[in-house]
Short mmCIF file of N, CA and C in Angstrom, two decimals:
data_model
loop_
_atom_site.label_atom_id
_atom_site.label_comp_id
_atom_site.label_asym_id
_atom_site.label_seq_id
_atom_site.Cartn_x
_atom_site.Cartn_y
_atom_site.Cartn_z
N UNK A 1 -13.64 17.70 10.06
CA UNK A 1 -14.49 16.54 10.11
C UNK A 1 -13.93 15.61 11.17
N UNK A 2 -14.96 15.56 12.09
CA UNK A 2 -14.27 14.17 13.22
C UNK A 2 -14.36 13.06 12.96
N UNK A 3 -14.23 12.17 13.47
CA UNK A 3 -14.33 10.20 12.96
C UNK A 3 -14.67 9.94 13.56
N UNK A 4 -15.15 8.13 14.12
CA UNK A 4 -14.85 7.06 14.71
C UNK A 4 -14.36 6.09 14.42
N UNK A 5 -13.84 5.56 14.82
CA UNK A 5 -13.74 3.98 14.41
C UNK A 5 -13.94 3.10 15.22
N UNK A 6 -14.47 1.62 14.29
CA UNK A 6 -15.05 0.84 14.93
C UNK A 6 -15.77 0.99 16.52
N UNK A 7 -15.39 0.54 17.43
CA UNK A 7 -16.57 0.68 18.57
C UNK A 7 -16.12 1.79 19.20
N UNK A 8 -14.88 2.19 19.01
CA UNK A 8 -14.78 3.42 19.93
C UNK A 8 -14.95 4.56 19.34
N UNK A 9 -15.43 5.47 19.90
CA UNK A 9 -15.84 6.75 19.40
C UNK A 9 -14.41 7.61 19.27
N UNK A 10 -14.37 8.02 18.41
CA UNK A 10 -13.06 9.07 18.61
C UNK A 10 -13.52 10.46 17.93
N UNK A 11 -14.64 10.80 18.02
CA UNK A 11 -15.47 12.15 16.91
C UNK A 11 -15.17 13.70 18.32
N UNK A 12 -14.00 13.48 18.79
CA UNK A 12 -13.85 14.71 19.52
C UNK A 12 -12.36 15.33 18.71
N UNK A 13 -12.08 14.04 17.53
CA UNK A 13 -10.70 15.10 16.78
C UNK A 13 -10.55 14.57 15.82
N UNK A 14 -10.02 14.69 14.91
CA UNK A 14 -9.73 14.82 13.45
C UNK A 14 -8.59 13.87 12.78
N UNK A 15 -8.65 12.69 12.13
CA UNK A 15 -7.71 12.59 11.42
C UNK A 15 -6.46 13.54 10.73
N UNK A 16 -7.32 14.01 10.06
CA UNK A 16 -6.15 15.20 9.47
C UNK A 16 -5.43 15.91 10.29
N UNK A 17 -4.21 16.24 9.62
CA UNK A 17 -3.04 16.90 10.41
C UNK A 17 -2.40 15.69 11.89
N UNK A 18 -3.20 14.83 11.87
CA UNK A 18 -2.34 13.81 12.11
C UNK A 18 -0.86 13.07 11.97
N UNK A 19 -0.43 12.58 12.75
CA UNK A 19 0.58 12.30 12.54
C UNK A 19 1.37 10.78 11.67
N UNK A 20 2.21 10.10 10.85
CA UNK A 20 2.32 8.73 10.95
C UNK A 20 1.89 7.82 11.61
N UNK A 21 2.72 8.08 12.51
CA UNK A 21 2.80 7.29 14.12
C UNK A 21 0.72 7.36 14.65
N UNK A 22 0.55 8.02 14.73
CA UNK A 22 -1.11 8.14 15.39
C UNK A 22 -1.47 7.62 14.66
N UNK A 23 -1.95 7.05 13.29
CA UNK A 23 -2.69 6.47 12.30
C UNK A 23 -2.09 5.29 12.62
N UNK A 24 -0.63 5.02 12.51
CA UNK A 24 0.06 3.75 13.12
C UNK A 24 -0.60 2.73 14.02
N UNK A 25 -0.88 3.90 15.46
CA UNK A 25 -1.14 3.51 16.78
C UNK A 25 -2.42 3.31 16.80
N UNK A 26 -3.56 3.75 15.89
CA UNK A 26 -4.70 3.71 15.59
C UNK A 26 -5.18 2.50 14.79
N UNK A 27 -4.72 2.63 13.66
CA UNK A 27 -5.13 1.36 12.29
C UNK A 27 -4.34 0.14 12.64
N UNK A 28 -3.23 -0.02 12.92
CA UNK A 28 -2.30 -0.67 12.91
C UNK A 28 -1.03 -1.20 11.70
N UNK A 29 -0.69 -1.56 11.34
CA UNK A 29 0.19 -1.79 10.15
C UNK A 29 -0.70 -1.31 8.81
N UNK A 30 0.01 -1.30 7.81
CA UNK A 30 -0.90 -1.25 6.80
C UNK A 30 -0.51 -2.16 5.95
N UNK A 31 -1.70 -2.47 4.50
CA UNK A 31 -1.58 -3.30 3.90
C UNK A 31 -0.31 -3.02 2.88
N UNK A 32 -0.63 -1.77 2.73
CA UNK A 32 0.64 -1.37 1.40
C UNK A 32 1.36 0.13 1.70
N UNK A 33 2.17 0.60 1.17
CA UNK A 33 2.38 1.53 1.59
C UNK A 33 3.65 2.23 0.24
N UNK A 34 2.83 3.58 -0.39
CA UNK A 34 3.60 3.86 -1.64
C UNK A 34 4.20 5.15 -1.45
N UNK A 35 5.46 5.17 -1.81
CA UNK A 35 6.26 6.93 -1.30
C UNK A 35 6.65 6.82 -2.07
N UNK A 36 6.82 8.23 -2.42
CA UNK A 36 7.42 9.48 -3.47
C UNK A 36 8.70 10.50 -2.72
N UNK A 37 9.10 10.50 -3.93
CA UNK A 37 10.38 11.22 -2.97
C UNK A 37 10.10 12.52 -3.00
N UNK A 38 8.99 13.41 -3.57
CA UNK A 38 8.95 14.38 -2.86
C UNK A 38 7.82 14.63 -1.79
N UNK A 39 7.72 13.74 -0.77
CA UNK A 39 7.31 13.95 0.52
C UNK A 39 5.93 13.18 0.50
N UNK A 40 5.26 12.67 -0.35
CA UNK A 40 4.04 11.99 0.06
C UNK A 40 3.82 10.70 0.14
N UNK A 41 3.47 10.22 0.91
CA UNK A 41 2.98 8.50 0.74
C UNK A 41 1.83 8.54 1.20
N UNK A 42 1.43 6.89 0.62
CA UNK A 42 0.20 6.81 0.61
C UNK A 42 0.04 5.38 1.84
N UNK A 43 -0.55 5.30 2.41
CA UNK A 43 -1.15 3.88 3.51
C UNK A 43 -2.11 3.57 3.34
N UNK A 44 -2.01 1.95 2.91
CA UNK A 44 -3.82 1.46 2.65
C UNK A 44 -3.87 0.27 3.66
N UNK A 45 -4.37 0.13 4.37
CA UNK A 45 -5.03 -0.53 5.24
C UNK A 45 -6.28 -0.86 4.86
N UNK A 46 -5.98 -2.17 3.98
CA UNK A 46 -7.07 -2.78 3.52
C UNK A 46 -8.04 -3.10 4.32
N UNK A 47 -8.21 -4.15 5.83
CA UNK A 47 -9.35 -4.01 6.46
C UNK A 47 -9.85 -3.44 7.16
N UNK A 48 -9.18 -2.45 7.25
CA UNK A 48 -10.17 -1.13 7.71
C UNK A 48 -10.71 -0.16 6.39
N UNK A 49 -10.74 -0.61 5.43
CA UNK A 49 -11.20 0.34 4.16
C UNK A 49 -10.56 1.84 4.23
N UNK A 50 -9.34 2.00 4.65
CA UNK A 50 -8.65 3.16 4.66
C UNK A 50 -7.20 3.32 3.66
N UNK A 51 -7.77 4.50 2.97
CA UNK A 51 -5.81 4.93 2.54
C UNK A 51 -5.97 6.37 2.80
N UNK A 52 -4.89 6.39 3.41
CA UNK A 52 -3.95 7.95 3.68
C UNK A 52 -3.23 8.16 3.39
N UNK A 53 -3.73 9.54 3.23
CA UNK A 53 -2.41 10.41 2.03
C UNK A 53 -1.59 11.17 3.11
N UNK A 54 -0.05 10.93 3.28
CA UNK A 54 0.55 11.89 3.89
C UNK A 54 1.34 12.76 3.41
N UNK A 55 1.59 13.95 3.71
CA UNK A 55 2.67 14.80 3.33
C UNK A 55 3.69 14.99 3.82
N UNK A 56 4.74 15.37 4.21
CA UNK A 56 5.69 15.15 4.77
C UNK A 56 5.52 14.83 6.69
N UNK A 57 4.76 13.64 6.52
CA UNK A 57 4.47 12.67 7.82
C UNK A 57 3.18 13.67 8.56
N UNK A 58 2.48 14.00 7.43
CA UNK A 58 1.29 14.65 8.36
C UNK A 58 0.22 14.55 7.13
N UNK A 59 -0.78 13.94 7.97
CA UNK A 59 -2.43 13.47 6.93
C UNK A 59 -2.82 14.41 6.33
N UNK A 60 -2.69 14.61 5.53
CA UNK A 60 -3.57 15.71 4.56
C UNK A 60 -5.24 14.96 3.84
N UNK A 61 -4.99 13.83 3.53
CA UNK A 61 -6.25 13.76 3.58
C UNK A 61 -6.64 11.92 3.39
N UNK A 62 -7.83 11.42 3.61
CA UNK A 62 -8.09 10.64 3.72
C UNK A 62 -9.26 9.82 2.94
N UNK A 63 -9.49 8.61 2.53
CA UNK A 63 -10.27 7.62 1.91
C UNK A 63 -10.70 6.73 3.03
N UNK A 64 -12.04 6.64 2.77
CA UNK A 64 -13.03 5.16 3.39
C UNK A 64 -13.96 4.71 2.67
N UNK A 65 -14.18 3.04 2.72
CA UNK A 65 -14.70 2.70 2.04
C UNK A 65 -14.99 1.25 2.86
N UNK A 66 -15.87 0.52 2.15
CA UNK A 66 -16.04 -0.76 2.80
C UNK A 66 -14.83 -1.57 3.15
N UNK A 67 -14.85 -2.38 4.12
CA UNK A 67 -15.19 -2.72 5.70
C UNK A 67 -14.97 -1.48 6.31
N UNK A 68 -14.95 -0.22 6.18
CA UNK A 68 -15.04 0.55 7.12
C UNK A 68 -16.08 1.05 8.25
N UNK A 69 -15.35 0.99 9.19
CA UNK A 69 -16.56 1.99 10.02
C UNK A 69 -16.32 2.70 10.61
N UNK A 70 -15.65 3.80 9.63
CA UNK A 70 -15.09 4.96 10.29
C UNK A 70 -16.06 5.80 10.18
N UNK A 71 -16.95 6.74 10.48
CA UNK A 71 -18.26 7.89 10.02
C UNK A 71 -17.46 9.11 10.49
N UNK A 72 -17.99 10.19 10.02
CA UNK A 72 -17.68 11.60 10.04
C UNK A 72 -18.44 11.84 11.13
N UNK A 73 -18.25 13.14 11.64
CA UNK A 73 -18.58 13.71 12.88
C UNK A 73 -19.70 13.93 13.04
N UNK A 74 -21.11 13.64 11.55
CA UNK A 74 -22.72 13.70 11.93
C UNK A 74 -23.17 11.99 12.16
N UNK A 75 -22.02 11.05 12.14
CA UNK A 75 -22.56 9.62 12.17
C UNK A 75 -22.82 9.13 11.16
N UNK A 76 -22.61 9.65 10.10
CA UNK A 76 -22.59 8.89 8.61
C UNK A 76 -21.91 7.89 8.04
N UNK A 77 -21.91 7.10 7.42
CA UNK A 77 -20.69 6.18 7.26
C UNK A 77 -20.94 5.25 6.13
N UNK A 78 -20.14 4.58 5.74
CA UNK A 78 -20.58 3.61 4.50
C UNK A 78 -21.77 3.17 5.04
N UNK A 79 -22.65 3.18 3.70
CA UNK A 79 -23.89 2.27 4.07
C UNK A 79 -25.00 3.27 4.40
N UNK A 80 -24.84 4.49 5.02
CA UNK A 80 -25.93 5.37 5.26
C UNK A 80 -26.54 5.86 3.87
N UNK A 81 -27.84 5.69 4.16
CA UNK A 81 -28.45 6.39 2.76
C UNK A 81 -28.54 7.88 2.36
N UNK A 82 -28.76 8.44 1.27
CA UNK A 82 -28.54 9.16 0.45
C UNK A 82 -29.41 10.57 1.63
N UNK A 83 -31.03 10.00 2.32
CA UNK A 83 -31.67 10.57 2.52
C UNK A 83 -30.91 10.93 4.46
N UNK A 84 -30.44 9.98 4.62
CA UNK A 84 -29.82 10.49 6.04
C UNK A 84 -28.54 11.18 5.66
N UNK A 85 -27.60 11.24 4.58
CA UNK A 85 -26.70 12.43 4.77
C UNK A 85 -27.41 13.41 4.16
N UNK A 86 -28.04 13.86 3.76
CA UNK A 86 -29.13 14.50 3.03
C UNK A 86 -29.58 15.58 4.42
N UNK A 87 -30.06 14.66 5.63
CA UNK A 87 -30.94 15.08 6.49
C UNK A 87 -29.61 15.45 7.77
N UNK A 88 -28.59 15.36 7.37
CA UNK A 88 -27.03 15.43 8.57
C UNK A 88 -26.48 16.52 7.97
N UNK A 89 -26.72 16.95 6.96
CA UNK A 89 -25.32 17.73 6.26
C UNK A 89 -25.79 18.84 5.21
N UNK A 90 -27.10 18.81 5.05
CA UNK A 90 -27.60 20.00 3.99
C UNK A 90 -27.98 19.02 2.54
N UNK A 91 -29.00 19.77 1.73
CA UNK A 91 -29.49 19.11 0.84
C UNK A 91 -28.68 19.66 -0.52
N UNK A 92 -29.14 19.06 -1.80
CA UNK A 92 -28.97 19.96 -3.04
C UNK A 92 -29.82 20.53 -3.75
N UNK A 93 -29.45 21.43 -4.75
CA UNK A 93 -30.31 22.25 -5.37
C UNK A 93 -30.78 21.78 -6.97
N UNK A 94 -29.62 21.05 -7.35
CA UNK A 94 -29.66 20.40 -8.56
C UNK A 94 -29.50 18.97 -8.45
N UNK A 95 -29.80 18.49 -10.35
CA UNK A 95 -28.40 17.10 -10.07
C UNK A 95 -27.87 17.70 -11.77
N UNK A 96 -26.90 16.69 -11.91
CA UNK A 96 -26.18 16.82 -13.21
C UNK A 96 -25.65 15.61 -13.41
N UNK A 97 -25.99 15.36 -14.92
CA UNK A 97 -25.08 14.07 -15.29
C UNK A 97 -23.72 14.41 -15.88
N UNK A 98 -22.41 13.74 -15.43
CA UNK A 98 -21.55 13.84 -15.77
C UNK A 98 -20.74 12.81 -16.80
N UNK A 99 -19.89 12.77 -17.46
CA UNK A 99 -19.37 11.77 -18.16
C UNK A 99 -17.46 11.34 -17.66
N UNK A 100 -17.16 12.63 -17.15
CA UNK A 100 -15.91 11.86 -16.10
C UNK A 100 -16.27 11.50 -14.98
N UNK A 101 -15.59 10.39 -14.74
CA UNK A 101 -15.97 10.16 -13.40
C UNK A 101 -15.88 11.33 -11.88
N UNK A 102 -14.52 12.05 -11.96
CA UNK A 102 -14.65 12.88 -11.03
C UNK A 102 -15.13 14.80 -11.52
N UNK A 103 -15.17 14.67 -12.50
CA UNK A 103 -16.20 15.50 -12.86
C UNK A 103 -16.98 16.43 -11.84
N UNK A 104 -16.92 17.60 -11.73
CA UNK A 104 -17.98 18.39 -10.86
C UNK A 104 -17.66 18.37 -9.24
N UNK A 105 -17.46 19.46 -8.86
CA UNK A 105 -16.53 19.68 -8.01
C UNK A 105 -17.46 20.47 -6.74
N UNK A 106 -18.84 21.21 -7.42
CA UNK A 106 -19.71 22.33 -6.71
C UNK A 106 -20.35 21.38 -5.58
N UNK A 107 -20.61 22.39 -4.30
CA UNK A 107 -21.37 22.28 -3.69
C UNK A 107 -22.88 22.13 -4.13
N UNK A 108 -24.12 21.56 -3.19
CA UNK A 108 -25.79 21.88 -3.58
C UNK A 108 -25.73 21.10 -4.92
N UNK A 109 -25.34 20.38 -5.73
CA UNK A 109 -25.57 19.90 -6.75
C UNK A 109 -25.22 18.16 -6.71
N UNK A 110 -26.49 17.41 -7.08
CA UNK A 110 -25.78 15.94 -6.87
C UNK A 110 -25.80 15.54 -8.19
N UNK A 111 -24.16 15.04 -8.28
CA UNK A 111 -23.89 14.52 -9.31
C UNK A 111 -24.17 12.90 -9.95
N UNK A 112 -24.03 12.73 -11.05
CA UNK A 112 -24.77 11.32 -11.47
C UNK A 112 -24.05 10.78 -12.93
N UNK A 113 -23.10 9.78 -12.60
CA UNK A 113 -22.56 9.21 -13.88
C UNK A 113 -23.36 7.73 -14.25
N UNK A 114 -23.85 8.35 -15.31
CA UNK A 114 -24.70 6.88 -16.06
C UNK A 114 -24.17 5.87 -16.13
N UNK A 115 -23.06 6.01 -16.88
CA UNK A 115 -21.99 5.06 -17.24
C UNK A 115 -21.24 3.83 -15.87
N UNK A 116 -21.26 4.50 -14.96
CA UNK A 116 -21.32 3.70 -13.65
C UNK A 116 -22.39 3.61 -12.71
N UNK A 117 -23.59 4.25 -13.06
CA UNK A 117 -24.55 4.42 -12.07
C UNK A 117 -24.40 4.66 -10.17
N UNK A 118 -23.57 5.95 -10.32
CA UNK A 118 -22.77 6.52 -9.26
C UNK A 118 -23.57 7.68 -8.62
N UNK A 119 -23.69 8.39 -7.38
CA UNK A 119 -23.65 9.62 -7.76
C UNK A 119 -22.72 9.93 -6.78
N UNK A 120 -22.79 11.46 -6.73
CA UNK A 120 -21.64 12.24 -6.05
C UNK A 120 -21.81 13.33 -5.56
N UNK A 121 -22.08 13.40 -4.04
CA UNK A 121 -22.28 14.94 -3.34
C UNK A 121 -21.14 15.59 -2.53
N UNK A 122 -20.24 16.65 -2.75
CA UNK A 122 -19.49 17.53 -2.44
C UNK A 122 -19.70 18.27 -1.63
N UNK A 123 -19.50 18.44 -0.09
CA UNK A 123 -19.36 19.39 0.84
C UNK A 123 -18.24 20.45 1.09
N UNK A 124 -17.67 21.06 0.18
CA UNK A 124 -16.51 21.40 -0.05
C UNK A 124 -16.09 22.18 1.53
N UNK A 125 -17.08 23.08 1.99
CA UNK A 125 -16.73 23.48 3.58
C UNK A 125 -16.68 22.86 4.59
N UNK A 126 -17.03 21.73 4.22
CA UNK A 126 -16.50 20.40 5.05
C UNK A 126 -15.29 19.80 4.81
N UNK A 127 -14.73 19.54 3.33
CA UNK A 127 -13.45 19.11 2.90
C UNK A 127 -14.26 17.78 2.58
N UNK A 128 -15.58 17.43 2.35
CA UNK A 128 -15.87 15.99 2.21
C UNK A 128 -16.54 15.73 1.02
N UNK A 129 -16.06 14.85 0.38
CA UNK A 129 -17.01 14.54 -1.01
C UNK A 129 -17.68 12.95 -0.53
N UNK A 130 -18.82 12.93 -0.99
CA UNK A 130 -19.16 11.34 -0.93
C UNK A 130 -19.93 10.52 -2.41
N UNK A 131 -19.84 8.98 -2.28
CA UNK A 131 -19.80 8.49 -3.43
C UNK A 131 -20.79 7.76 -3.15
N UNK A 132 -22.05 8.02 -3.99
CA UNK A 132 -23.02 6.63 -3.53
C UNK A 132 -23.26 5.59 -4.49
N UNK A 133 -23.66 4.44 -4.15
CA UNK A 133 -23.84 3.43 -5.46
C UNK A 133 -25.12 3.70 -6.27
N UNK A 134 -25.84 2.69 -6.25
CA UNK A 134 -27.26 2.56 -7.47
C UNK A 134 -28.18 2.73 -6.58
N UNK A 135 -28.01 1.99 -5.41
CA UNK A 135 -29.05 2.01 -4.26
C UNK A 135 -29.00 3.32 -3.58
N UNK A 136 -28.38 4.42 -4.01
CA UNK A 136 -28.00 5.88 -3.34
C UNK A 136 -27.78 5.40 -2.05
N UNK A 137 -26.66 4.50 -1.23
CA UNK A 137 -26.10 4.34 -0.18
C UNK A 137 -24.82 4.59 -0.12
N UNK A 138 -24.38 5.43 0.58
CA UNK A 138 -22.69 6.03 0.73
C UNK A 138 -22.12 4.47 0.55
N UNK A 139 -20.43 4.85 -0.21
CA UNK A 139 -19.93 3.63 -0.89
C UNK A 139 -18.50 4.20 -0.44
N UNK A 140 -18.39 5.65 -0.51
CA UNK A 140 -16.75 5.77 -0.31
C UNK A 140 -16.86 7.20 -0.10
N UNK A 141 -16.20 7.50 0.62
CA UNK A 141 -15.62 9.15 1.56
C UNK A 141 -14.76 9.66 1.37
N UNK A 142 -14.50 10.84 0.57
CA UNK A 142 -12.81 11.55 0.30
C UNK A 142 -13.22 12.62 1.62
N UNK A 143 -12.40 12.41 2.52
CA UNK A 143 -12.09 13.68 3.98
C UNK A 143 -10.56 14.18 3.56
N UNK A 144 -10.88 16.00 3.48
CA UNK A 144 -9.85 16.54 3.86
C UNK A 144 -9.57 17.02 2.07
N UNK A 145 -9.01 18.37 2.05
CA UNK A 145 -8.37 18.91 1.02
C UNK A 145 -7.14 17.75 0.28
N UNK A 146 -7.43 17.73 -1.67
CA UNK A 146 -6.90 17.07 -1.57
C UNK A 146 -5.37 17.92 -2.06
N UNK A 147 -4.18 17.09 -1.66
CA UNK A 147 -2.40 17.99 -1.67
C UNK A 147 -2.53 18.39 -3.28
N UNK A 148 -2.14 19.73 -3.05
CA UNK A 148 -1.69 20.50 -4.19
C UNK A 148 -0.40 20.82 -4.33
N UNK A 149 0.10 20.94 -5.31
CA UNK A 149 1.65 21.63 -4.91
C UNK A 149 1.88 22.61 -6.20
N UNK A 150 2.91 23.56 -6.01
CA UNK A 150 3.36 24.12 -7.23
C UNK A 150 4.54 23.25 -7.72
N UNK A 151 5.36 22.68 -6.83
CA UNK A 151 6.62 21.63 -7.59
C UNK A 151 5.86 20.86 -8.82
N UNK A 152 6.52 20.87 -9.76
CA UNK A 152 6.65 19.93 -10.99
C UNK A 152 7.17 18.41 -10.58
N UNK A 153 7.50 18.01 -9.18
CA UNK A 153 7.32 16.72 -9.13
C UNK A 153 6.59 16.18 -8.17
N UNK A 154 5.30 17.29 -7.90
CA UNK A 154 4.08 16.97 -7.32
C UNK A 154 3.63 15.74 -7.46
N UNK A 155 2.87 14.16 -7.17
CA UNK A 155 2.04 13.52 -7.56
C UNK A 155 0.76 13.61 -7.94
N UNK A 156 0.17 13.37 -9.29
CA UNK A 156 -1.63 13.46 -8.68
C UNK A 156 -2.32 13.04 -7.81
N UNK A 157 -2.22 13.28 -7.04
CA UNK A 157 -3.04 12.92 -5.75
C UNK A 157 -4.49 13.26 -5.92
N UNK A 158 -5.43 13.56 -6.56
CA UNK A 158 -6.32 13.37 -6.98
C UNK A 158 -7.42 12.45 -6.20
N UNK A 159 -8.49 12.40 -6.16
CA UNK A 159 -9.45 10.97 -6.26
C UNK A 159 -9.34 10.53 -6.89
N UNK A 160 -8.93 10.27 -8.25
CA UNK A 160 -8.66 9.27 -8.64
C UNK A 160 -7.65 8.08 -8.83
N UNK A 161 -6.34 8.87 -7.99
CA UNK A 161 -5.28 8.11 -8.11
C UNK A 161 -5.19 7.25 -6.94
N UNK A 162 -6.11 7.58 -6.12
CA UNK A 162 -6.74 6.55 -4.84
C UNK A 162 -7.14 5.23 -5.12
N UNK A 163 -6.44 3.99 -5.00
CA UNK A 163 -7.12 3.34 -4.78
C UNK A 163 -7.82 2.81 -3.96
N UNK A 164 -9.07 1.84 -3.68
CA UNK A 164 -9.96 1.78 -2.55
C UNK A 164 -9.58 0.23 -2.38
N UNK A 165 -9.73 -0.30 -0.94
CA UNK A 165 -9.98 -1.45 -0.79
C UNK A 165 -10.65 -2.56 -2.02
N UNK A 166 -10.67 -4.01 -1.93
CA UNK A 166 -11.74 -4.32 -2.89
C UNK A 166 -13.23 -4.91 -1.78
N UNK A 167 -14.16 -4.97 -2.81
CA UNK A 167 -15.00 -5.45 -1.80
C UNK A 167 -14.88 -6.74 -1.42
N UNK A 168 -15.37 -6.73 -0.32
CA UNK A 168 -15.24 -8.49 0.56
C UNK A 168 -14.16 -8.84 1.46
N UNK A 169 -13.32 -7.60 1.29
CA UNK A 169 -12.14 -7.53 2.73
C UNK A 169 -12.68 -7.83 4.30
N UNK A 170 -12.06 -8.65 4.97
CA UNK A 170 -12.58 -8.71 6.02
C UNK A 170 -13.03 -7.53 6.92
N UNK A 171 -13.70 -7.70 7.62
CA UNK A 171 -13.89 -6.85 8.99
C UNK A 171 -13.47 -6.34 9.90
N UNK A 172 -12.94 -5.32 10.36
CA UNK A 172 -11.60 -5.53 11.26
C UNK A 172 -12.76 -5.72 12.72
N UNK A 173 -12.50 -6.35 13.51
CA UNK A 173 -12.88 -6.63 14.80
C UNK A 173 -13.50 -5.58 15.87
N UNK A 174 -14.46 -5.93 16.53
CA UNK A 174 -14.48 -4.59 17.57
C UNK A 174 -14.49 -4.86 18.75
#
């Protein structure tokens, strides 16, 4: 999956497998920044609506969310509706209501939690899941496989152990 951010286009390469330093030289500082001693940290760069997950100093995978304007490599991005990634990326075949939040993992199927009035479409051969609100407008972007490990002092790295920006973070500039 390629990116951009803000005004400059950068959709000729990939976050992932990135380096520290390049996300560094890119985002700029971050807001917080949480490590584990067996090899992962996390970088949230609150106004850019970004946290990255690294593994031993290389992106394995990534979060966006509002103020972002980072889009994937068809131009999608927070805020695009349900019917333009729909019309960028392939449709579904189903929906399903779920009762966990990250619940349901399949491709072709859009997911739908009542309880938050969410839904959730999975591109898994993309590495991209997306999160839309009530208004079915993209809200938040998991890019990239998320770290697995066989060590027993793996972290959950999960979507859910992500946290996201909150809303109303500033803008970062363009």
């Amino acid at each position: 999956v390629a990116f951009a951010h803000g005004c400059q286009s950068l959709r000729s390469r990939s976050l992932l497998g990135s380096s520290k330093e390049n996300v560094l030289r890119t985002f700029g500082e971050p807001s917080e920044v949480s490590v584990a001693e067996n090899g992962y940290a996390t970088l949230q760069f609150t106004n850019s609506g970004l946290t990255a997950v690294f593994l031993d100093a290389e992106l394995v995978t990534y979060v966006f969310s509002r103020p972002s304007h980072l889009t994937v490599g068809s131009g999608i991005g927070v805020g695009s509706s349900l019917s333009e990634v729909l019309g960028r990326l392939g449709g579904y075949t189903n929906t399903q209501e779920v009762t966990e939040w990250f619940e349901g993992k399949a491709s072709g199927i859009l997911y739908h939690h009542a309880g938050y009035d969410r839904y959730k479409l999975n591109y898994p051969d993309r590495g991209l899941s997306i999160m839309f609100g009530p208004d079915k407008k993209a809200e938040v972007f998991w890019v990239g496989p998320r770290p697995t490990s066989t060590r027993e002092d793996a972290p959950n790295h999960t979507s859910e152990g992500i946290r996201q920006p909150a809303d109303g973070s500033p803008k970062p500039s363009m």
